[in-house]
GROMACS .gro file of C-alpha atoms in nm:
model
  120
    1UNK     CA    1   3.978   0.645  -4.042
    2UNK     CA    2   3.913   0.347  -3.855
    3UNK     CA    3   4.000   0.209  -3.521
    4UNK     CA    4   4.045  -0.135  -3.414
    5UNK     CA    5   4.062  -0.243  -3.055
    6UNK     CA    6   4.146  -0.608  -2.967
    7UNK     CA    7   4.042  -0.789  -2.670
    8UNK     CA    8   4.050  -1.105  -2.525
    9UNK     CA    9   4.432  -1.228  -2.436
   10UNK     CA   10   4.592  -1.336  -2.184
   11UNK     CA   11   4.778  -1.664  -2.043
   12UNK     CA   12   4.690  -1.992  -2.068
   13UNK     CA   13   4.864  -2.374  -2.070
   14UNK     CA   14   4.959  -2.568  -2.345
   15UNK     CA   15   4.638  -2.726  -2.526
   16UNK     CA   16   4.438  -2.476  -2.328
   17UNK     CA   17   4.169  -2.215  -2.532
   18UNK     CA   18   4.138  -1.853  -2.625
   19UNK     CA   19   3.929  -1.647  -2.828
   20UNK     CA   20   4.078  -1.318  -2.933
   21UNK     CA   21   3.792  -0.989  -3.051
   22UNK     CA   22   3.808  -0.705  -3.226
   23UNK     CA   23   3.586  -0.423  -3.260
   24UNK     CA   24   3.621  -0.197  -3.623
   25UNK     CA   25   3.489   0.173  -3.533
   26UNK     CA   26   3.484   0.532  -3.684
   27UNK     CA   27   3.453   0.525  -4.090
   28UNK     CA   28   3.395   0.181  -4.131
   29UNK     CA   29   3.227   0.128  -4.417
   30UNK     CA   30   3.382  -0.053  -4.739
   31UNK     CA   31   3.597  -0.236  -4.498
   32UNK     CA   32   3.714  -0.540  -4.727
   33UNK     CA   33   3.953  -0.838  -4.544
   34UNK     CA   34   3.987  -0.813  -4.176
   35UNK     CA   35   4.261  -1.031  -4.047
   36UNK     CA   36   4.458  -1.167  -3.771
   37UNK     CA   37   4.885  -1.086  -3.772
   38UNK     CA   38   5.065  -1.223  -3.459
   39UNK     CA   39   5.474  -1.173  -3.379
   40UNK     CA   40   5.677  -1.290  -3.160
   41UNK     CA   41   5.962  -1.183  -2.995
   42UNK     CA   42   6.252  -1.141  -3.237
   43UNK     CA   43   6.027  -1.252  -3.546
   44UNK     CA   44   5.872  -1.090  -3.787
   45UNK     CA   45   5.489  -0.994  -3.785
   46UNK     CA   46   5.320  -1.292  -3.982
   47UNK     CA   47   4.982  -1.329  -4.078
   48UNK     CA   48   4.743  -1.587  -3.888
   49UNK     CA   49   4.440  -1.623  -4.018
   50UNK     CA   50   4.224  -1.381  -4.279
   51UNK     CA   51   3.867  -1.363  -4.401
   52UNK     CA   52   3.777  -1.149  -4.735
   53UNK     CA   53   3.498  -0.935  -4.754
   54UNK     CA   54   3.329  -1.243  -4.937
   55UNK     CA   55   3.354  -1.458  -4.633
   56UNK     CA   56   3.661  -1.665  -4.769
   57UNK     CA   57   3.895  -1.758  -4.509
   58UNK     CA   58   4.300  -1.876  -4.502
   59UNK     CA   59   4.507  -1.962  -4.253
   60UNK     CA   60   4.892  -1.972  -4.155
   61UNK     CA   61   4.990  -2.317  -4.199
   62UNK     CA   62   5.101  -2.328  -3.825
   63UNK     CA   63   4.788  -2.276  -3.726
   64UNK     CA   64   4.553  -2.445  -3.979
   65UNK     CA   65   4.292  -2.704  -3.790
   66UNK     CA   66   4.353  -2.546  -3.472
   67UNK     CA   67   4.206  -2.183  -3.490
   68UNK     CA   68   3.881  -2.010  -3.632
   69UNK     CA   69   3.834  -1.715  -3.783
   70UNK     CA   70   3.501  -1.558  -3.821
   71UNK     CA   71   3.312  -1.179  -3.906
   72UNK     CA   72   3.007  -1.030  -3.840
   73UNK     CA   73   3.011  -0.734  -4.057
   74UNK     CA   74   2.627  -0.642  -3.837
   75UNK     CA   75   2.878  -0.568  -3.593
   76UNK     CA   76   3.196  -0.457  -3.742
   77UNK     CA   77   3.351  -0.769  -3.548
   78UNK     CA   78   3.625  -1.020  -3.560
   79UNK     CA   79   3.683  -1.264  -3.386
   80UNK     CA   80   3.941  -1.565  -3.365
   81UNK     CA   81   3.888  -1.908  -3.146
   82UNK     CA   82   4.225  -2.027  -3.063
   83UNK     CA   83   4.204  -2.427  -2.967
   84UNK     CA   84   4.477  -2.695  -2.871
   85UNK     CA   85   4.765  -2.373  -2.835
   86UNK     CA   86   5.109  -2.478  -2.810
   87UNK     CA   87   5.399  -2.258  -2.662
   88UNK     CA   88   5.527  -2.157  -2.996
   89UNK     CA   89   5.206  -1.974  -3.028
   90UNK     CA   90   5.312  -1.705  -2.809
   91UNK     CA   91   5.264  -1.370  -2.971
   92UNK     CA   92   5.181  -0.999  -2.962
   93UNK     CA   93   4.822  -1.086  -3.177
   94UNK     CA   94   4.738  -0.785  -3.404
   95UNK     CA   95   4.370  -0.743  -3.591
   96UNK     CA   96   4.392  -0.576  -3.929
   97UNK     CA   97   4.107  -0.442  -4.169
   98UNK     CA   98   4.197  -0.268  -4.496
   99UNK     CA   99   3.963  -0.069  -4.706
  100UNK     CA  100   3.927   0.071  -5.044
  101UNK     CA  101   3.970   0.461  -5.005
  102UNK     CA  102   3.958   0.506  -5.376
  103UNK     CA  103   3.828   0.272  -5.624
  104UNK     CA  104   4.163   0.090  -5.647
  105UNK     CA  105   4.362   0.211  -5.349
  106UNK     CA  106   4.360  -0.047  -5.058
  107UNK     CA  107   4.432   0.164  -4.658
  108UNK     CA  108   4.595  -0.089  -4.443
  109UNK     CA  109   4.415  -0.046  -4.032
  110UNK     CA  110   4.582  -0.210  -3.717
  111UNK     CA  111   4.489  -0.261  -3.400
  112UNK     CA  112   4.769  -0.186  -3.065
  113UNK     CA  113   4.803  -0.590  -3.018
  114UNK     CA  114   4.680  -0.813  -2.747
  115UNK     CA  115   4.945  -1.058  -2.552
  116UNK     CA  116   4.843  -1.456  -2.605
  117UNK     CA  117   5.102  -1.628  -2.384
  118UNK     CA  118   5.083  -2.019  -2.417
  119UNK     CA  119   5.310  -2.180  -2.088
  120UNK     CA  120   5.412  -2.575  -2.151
   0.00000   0.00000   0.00000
């Protein structure tokens, strides 16, 4: 099993900054992509942001340009650095980590969700 706990939301304007953590803990090892999902209110979870075990990253395309993601595997971290936030970017924010339990079989890990509220 692992555990992910998020930190690091909270309110902020429109253009304002936030940088969202999460810690992995427990049986972490083989951990492959750890990720970023966000939803909002009467939408559907949607990925933000993801970087692969090989340090490749991709982004939503609503929030390409505008936010980082990043991993130190040292510290079973990952972080994302929100910039220029809009209201639209108002979201539960989720961190997710999956890892291989068998050779081929991917276990999908999430975190209880941090609040990023972005006020115009």
């Amino acid at each position: 099993q692992v555990q992910l706990v998020e930190s690091g939301g909270g309110s902020v304007q429109a253009g304002g900054s936030l940088r969202l953590s999460c810690a992995a803990s427990g049986n972490i090892a083989s951990i492959n992509n750890m990720a970023w999902y966000r939803q909002a209110p009467g939408k559907s979870r949607e990925l933000v942001a993801i970087v692969r075990s090989g340090g490749h990253t991709d982004y939503g395309e609503s929030v390409n340009d505008r936010f980082t993601i990043s991993r130190d595997d040292a510290k079973s971290t990952v972080s994302l650095e929100m910039a220029r936030l809009k209201p639209e970017d108002t979201a539960v924010y989720y961190c997710n980590a999956d890892q291989y339990i068998t050779k081929w079989e991917l276990q999908d890990y999430w975190g209880q969700g941090t609040q990023v509220t972005v006020s115009s």
